[in-house]
Short mmCIF file of C-alpha atoms and ligand atoms in Angstrom, two decimals:
data_model
loop_
_atom_site.label_atom_id
_atom_site.label_comp_id
_atom_site.label_asym_id
_atom_site.label_seq_id
_atom_site.Cartn_x
_atom_site.Cartn_y
_atom_site.Cartn_z
CA MET Y 207 199.64 83.28 88.19
CA VAL Y 208 197.58 81.86 85.37
CA ASN Y 209 199.55 79.57 83.09
CA SER Y 210 198.37 79.57 79.47
CA GLN Y 211 200.22 76.28 78.81
CA LYS Y 212 197.64 74.44 80.86
CA LYS Y 213 195.20 72.18 79.05
CA ILE Y 214 191.47 72.47 79.79
CA ALA Y 215 188.92 69.67 79.49
CA VAL Y 216 185.20 70.45 79.54
CA VAL Y 217 183.45 67.28 80.71
CA ALA Y 218 179.72 66.69 80.27
CA LEU Y 219 178.14 64.13 82.60
CA GLY Y 220 174.57 62.79 82.10
CA GLY Y 221 172.04 63.50 84.89
CA ASN Y 222 171.28 59.79 85.02
CA ALA Y 223 174.84 59.05 86.17
CA LEU Y 224 174.06 60.90 89.41
CA LEU Y 225 170.54 59.53 89.82
CA PRO Y 226 169.84 56.40 87.73
CA GLU Y 227 166.24 55.25 87.13
CA THR Y 228 166.87 52.21 89.35
CA GLN Y 229 167.22 54.42 92.45
CA VAL Y 230 164.64 56.52 94.34
CA GLY Y 231 167.14 59.30 94.89
CA THR Y 232 167.84 59.47 98.61
CA PHE Y 233 170.59 61.87 99.64
CA GLU Y 234 172.83 58.88 100.50
CA GLU Y 235 172.35 57.37 97.03
CA GLN Y 236 173.07 60.63 95.26
CA GLN Y 237 176.13 61.39 97.39
CA ALA Y 238 177.50 57.88 96.72
CA ASN Y 239 176.99 58.41 92.97
CA ALA Y 240 178.78 61.75 93.25
CA ASP Y 241 181.67 60.02 95.05
CA THR Y 242 181.97 57.59 92.11
CA ALA Y 243 181.86 60.46 89.60
CA ALA Y 244 184.57 62.32 91.54
CA GLU Y 245 186.99 59.39 91.10
CA VAL Y 246 186.42 59.55 87.35
CA ILE Y 247 186.96 63.32 87.25
CA LEU Y 248 190.22 63.00 89.14
CA GLY Y 249 191.37 60.47 86.52
CA ILE Y 250 191.07 63.30 83.97
CA VAL Y 251 192.92 65.67 86.30
CA ARG Y 252 195.72 63.13 86.69
CA SER Y 253 196.11 62.84 82.94
CA GLY Y 254 197.05 66.51 82.91
CA TYR Y 255 193.87 68.53 82.39
CA GLU Y 256 192.23 71.37 84.27
CA VAL Y 257 188.62 70.15 84.49
CA ILE Y 258 185.33 71.99 84.08
CA LEU Y 259 182.41 69.66 84.82
CA VAL Y 260 178.93 70.20 83.38
CA HIS Y 261 176.27 67.89 84.81
CA GLY Y 262 172.76 67.15 83.55
CA ASN Y 263 169.81 67.49 85.97
CA GLY Y 264 166.85 65.75 84.26
CA PRO Y 265 165.84 63.45 87.14
CA GLN Y 266 166.77 66.01 89.82
CA VAL Y 267 164.84 68.97 88.41
CA GLY Y 268 161.89 66.60 87.98
CA GLN Y 269 162.02 65.97 91.73
CA VAL Y 270 162.23 69.67 92.61
CA LEU Y 271 159.18 70.29 90.43
CA ALA Y 272 157.30 67.45 92.14
CA GLN Y 273 158.09 69.00 95.55
CA ASN Y 274 156.74 72.32 94.29
CA GLU Y 275 153.60 70.70 92.89
CA GLU Y 276 152.95 68.70 96.09
CA SER Y 277 153.24 71.68 98.42
CA ALA Y 278 151.63 74.29 96.16
CA ALA Y 279 148.69 74.80 98.54
CA LYS Y 280 151.05 75.92 101.32
CA ILE Y 281 154.15 77.38 99.67
CA PRO Y 282 154.13 79.38 96.42
CA MET Y 283 155.43 77.44 93.42
CA MET Y 284 158.72 78.62 91.98
CA PRO Y 285 159.21 79.12 88.25
CA LEU Y 286 161.31 76.59 86.33
CA ASP Y 287 164.42 78.80 86.08
CA VAL Y 288 164.48 78.96 89.88
CA CYS Y 289 164.13 75.15 90.06
CA VAL Y 290 167.13 74.74 87.70
CA ALA Y 291 169.11 77.15 89.89
CA ALA Y 292 168.17 75.05 92.94
CA THR Y 293 169.57 71.87 91.34
CA GLN Y 294 172.82 73.65 90.46
CA GLY Y 295 173.17 74.31 94.18
CA THR Y 296 172.25 70.88 95.52
CA MET Y 297 174.17 68.94 92.88
CA GLY Y 298 177.11 71.29 93.04
CA TYR Y 299 177.23 70.80 96.80
CA MET Y 300 177.23 67.00 96.54
CA LEU Y 301 179.83 67.00 93.75
CA THR Y 302 182.21 69.40 95.49
CA THR Y 303 181.95 67.36 98.69
CA ALA Y 304 182.77 64.22 96.71
CA LEU Y 305 185.66 65.94 94.91
CA ARG Y 306 187.11 67.31 98.17
CA ARG Y 307 187.06 63.82 99.70
CA ALA Y 308 188.81 62.33 96.65
CA ILE Y 309 191.31 65.20 96.38
CA LYS Y 310 192.30 64.68 100.02
CA ARG Y 311 192.53 60.91 99.74
CA LEU Y 312 194.69 61.04 96.59
CA GLY Y 313 196.80 63.96 97.80
CA ILE Y 314 196.10 66.09 94.71
CA ASP Y 315 196.87 69.82 94.80
CA LYS Y 316 193.50 71.24 93.70
CA ASN Y 317 190.48 73.04 95.03
CA THR Y 318 186.93 72.84 93.73
CA LEU Y 319 183.89 75.09 93.53
CA THR Y 320 180.54 75.50 91.82
CA VAL Y 321 179.59 78.44 89.63
CA LEU Y 322 175.89 79.23 89.41
CA THR Y 323 175.64 79.65 85.64
CA ASN Y 324 173.21 81.70 83.56
CA VAL Y 325 172.89 80.97 79.86
CA ALA Y 326 171.57 83.57 77.46
CA VAL Y 327 168.89 82.42 75.03
CA SER Y 328 166.72 84.44 72.70
CA HIS Y 329 163.15 84.92 73.89
CA THR Y 330 162.14 84.89 70.22
CA ASP Y 331 163.76 81.45 69.71
CA GLN Y 332 161.45 79.22 67.63
CA ALA Y 333 161.42 76.75 70.54
CA PHE Y 334 159.12 79.10 72.47
CA GLN Y 335 156.43 78.62 69.79
CA ASN Y 336 156.94 74.88 69.89
CA PRO Y 337 157.67 73.47 73.37
CA THR Y 338 158.85 69.87 73.08
CA LYS Y 339 160.48 68.88 76.34
CA PRO Y 340 158.18 67.02 78.83
CA ILE Y 341 159.08 67.67 82.48
CA GLY Y 342 157.71 66.90 85.95
CA GLY Y 343 154.80 64.70 86.98
CA PHE Y 344 151.59 63.48 85.32
CA PHE Y 345 148.25 65.33 85.75
CA SER Y 346 144.60 64.41 85.18
CA ALA Y 347 142.82 66.13 82.26
CA GLU Y 348 140.98 68.37 84.76
CA LYS Y 349 144.10 69.41 86.68
CA ALA Y 350 145.97 69.93 83.38
CA GLN Y 351 143.25 72.35 82.27
CA GLU Y 352 143.52 74.22 85.60
CA MET Y 353 147.33 74.56 85.25
CA LYS Y 354 146.87 75.79 81.68
CA GLU Y 355 144.51 78.50 82.88
CA THR Y 356 146.21 79.54 86.12
CA LYS Y 357 149.90 79.15 85.19
CA GLY Y 358 149.80 79.36 81.40
CA TRP Y 359 151.51 75.96 81.16
CA GLN Y 360 151.41 74.04 77.89
CA MET Y 361 150.26 70.49 78.48
CA VAL Y 362 150.43 67.37 76.29
CA GLU Y 363 148.90 63.95 76.71
CA ASP Y 364 151.82 61.54 77.18
CA SER Y 365 151.26 57.99 75.82
CA GLY Y 366 148.02 57.29 77.75
CA ARG Y 367 149.70 57.97 81.11
CA GLY Y 368 148.14 61.38 81.73
CA TYR Y 369 148.99 65.00 80.96
CA ARG Y 370 152.46 66.47 81.31
CA ARG Y 371 153.83 69.94 81.10
CA VAL Y 372 156.03 70.62 78.08
CA VAL Y 373 158.58 73.42 78.05
CA PRO Y 374 160.65 75.00 75.29
CA SER Y 375 164.26 73.94 74.77
CA PRO Y 376 165.89 77.02 73.20
CA LYS Y 377 169.38 77.11 71.74
CA PRO Y 378 172.04 78.42 74.14
CA ARG Y 379 173.63 81.60 72.73
CA LYS Y 380 176.12 82.68 75.36
CA ILE Y 381 177.37 81.37 78.70
CA MET Y 382 177.26 84.45 80.91
CA GLU Y 383 180.08 83.41 83.28
CA SER Y 384 182.41 81.63 80.82
CA GLN Y 385 185.39 83.98 81.32
CA ALA Y 386 185.25 83.59 85.12
CA ILE Y 387 184.83 79.82 84.77
CA ARG Y 388 187.96 79.66 82.57
CA ASP Y 389 189.98 81.82 84.98
CA LEU Y 390 188.95 79.67 87.95
CA ALA Y 391 189.97 76.48 86.10
CA LEU Y 392 193.35 77.92 85.10
CA ALA Y 393 193.90 78.99 88.71
CA GLY Y 394 193.78 75.32 89.78
CA ASN Y 395 190.13 74.74 90.62
CA ILE Y 396 187.98 71.86 89.41
CA VAL Y 397 184.97 73.95 88.38
CA ILE Y 398 181.40 72.70 88.30
CA ALA Y 399 179.42 74.93 85.94
CA CYS Y 400 176.44 75.17 83.66
CA GLY Y 401 174.57 72.43 85.58
CA GLY Y 402 171.39 71.22 83.91
CA GLY Y 403 172.33 73.16 80.77
CA GLY Y 404 172.34 76.43 82.73
CA ILE Y 405 169.63 78.82 83.90
CA PRO Y 406 167.89 80.21 80.78
CA VAL Y 407 167.88 84.02 80.76
CA ALA Y 408 167.13 86.66 78.16
CA LYS Y 409 166.63 90.36 77.81
CA VAL Y 410 162.88 90.88 77.71
CA ASN Y 411 161.84 94.53 77.24
CA GLU Y 412 165.40 95.58 78.11
CA LYS Y 413 165.28 93.70 81.41
CA LEU Y 414 167.30 90.56 82.28
CA THR Y 415 164.69 87.88 82.95
CA GLY Y 416 164.75 84.15 83.73
CA LEU Y 417 162.69 82.05 81.32
CA GLU Y 418 160.73 78.85 81.90
CA ALA Y 419 162.68 76.57 79.59
CA VAL Y 420 165.23 73.75 79.71
CA ILE Y 421 168.45 74.12 77.75
CA ASP Y 422 169.93 70.91 76.34
CA LYS Y 423 173.06 70.17 78.40
CA ASP Y 424 174.81 68.70 75.35
CA PHE Y 425 174.52 72.03 73.48
CA ALA Y 426 175.28 74.17 76.55
CA SER Y 427 178.42 72.19 77.42
CA SER Y 428 179.81 72.28 73.87
CA LEU Y 429 179.17 76.04 73.74
CA LEU Y 430 181.04 76.44 77.03
CA ALA Y 431 183.93 74.34 75.64
CA GLU Y 432 183.94 76.58 72.56
CA GLU Y 433 183.80 79.88 74.50
CA ILE Y 434 186.65 79.01 76.83
CA GLY Y 435 188.76 77.43 74.07
CA ALA Y 436 188.90 73.98 75.71
CA ASP Y 437 191.59 71.58 74.48
CA ILE Y 438 189.19 68.66 74.65
CA TYR Y 439 185.43 68.25 75.08
CA ILE Y 440 184.60 64.97 76.82
CA VAL Y 441 181.07 63.52 76.88
CA LEU Y 442 180.46 60.83 79.51
CA THR Y 443 177.34 58.81 78.79
CA GLY Y 444 175.81 55.32 78.94
CA VAL Y 445 177.97 53.73 76.22
CA SER Y 446 181.75 53.35 75.91
CA GLN Y 447 181.71 54.01 72.15
CA VAL Y 448 179.48 55.52 69.51
CA ALA Y 449 178.32 53.01 66.91
CA ILE Y 450 176.76 52.83 63.50
CA ASN Y 451 173.83 50.43 63.15
CA TYR Y 452 173.53 50.76 66.93
CA GLY Y 453 171.83 47.77 68.58
CA LYS Y 454 171.64 45.81 65.29
CA PRO Y 455 173.51 42.60 64.44
CA ASN Y 456 175.76 44.57 62.05
CA MET Y 457 176.62 47.17 64.70
CA GLN Y 458 180.08 48.67 64.25
CA LEU Y 459 181.87 50.58 67.03
CA LEU Y 460 183.63 53.78 66.01
CA LYS Y 461 187.13 54.51 67.33
CA LYS Y 462 187.89 57.77 65.55
CA ILE Y 463 185.82 59.71 63.02
CA ASN Y 464 186.24 63.05 61.34
CA VAL Y 465 183.63 65.73 60.74
CA SER Y 466 182.61 64.56 57.28
CA GLU Y 467 182.20 60.95 58.44
CA ALA Y 468 180.12 62.12 61.42
CA GLU Y 469 177.94 64.24 59.14
CA LYS Y 470 177.46 61.34 56.74
CA TYR Y 471 176.45 58.91 59.53
CA MET Y 472 174.14 61.57 60.98
CA ALA Y 473 172.42 62.05 57.60
CA GLU Y 474 172.05 58.25 57.32
CA GLY Y 475 170.09 58.27 60.62
CA HIS Y 476 172.57 56.46 62.89
CA PHE Y 477 172.21 59.00 65.73
CA PRO Y 478 168.62 59.42 67.07
CA PRO Y 479 167.36 62.93 68.02
CA GLY Y 480 166.52 62.07 71.67
CA SER Y 481 169.87 60.51 72.62
CA MET Y 482 173.08 60.29 70.55
CA GLY Y 483 171.97 62.88 67.95
CA PRO Y 484 172.40 65.99 70.15
CA LYS Y 485 175.79 64.74 71.39
CA ILE Y 486 177.14 64.37 67.84
CA LYS Y 487 175.67 67.74 66.85
CA ALA Y 488 177.21 69.37 69.93
CA ALA Y 489 180.55 67.72 69.09
CA LEU Y 490 180.39 69.03 65.52
CA ASP Y 491 179.54 72.54 66.79
CA PHE Y 492 182.67 72.49 68.97
CA ILE Y 493 184.95 71.25 66.18
CA SER Y 494 183.56 73.66 63.57
CA ALA Y 495 184.24 76.54 65.99
CA GLY Y 496 187.92 75.52 66.06
CA GLY Y 497 187.91 72.84 68.80
CA LYS Y 498 190.55 70.12 68.39
CA GLU Y 499 188.95 66.94 69.64
CA VAL Y 500 185.89 65.42 71.24
CA LEU Y 501 185.82 62.16 73.18
CA ILE Y 502 182.53 60.32 73.76
CA THR Y 503 182.73 57.41 76.20
CA SER Y 504 181.40 56.00 79.48
CA ALA Y 505 182.72 56.77 82.96
CA GLU Y 506 183.89 53.15 83.26
CA LYS Y 507 185.97 53.29 80.08
CA LEU Y 508 187.26 56.84 80.41
CA GLU Y 509 190.71 55.92 81.64
CA ALA Y 510 191.24 53.45 78.78
CA ALA Y 511 189.79 55.99 76.34
CA LEU Y 512 192.25 58.68 77.45
CA GLN Y 513 195.00 56.20 76.54
CA GLY Y 514 193.41 55.62 73.13
CA GLU Y 515 192.15 52.14 74.02
CA SER Y 516 188.41 52.84 74.04
CA GLY Y 517 185.92 55.62 73.39
CA THR Y 518 185.06 57.44 70.16
CA TYR Y 519 187.16 60.44 69.16
CA ILE Y 520 185.75 63.04 66.80
CA VAL Y 521 188.34 65.21 65.09
CA SER Y 522 188.29 67.85 62.35
CA CYS Y 523 189.88 65.80 59.56
P1 LIG S 255 172.74 61.14 78.50
O1 LIG S 255 171.89 60.93 79.71
O2 LIG S 255 174.20 60.96 78.78
O3 LIG S 255 172.43 62.42 77.74
P2 LIG S 255 171.29 59.65 76.40
O4 LIG S 255 170.51 58.45 76.83
O5 LIG S 255 170.54 60.89 76.06
O6 LIG S 255 172.42 59.90 77.51
O7 LIG S 255 172.18 59.27 75.11
C1 LIG S 255 173.14 58.22 75.14
C2 LIG S 255 172.51 56.90 74.69
O8 LIG S 255 172.25 56.91 73.29
C3 LIG S 255 173.39 55.69 74.83
O9 LIG S 255 173.41 55.21 76.15
C4 LIG S 255 172.76 54.69 73.85
O10 LIG S 255 171.81 53.91 74.52
C5 LIG S 255 172.02 55.57 72.86
N1 LIG S 255 172.44 55.50 71.45
C6 LIG S 255 171.61 55.78 70.42
N2 LIG S 255 172.25 55.69 69.25
C7 LIG S 255 173.53 55.36 69.51
C8 LIG S 255 174.68 55.15 68.69
N3 LIG S 255 174.63 55.26 67.35
N4 LIG S 255 175.83 54.82 69.29
C9 LIG S 255 175.90 54.71 70.63
N5 LIG S 255 174.84 54.91 71.47
C10 LIG S 255 173.66 55.24 70.93
MG1 LIG S 256 170.58 62.94 76.69
#
């Protein structure tokens, strides 16, 4: 029986946590990182939440693309939506293995599973006119021209290092499996969902079609938290607290801020567009849709943050 008294946490985990820049990304490295992440997730479970985990896939989807590019002469290249789906499978597998090990060791009464997640976007989203997200490897000018002609890729010159493909990053509109994800969490499963921001799909000429785009995982995870009515939306990232004047001598760590303070700091430019900006925006989206609280912190400080001793909480007022 599903118990509506249960509390749900949607937890967003950066792709770098599972494959940091300092590693090459062997299976053993990635599985060990997943084992570490699993311990952190079970900390949230032990503080009384049903957990839905959304992971990023930036480094991992980059590797899948590189494999496709390297072997293109022998095996047909797959479109980007298929590559995102592939990372949901590989990362979901490593994370559920890690969670099962930790569940067994700690004697916790839970199961875990991964939901391949499709996220509806609009194929008329402005982002399709203006692709901004660089992905995959670097190409020579000649090869870039060939990919433009044969695959219709958009290419940009990236800081003197060569040409890179850029893809659109459309706004997520609806998580296709959110109801099932919620039911699975309330039935006692730690659910891994919406990996890499989800597989972008849209109705094109009345037909459900995957699109070559990358959805921002910060926006996808806050939308999922909103759709399932999560009690808390937790963002695990590289810092234990959000700050104003970040990295400057007058830096000030934030313990708890409300929506109007967050909006004011955002307008003053404290949260850059490529990093903390989308997290704060995603947090504000969740709160303005009726969400109670958001916690932004690091994996290391999560336990302390759940006890109110670290982290940054964002609340409505
Ligand atoms: P993720 O991989 O989790 O999405 P990002 O690197 O995109 O992480 O964003 C988090 C990073 O943003 C932090 O690790 C920090 O370096 C940076 N950052 C920028 N501005 C701030 C700020 N005002 N407060 C805290 N961290 C900030
Ligand atoms: Mg980020």
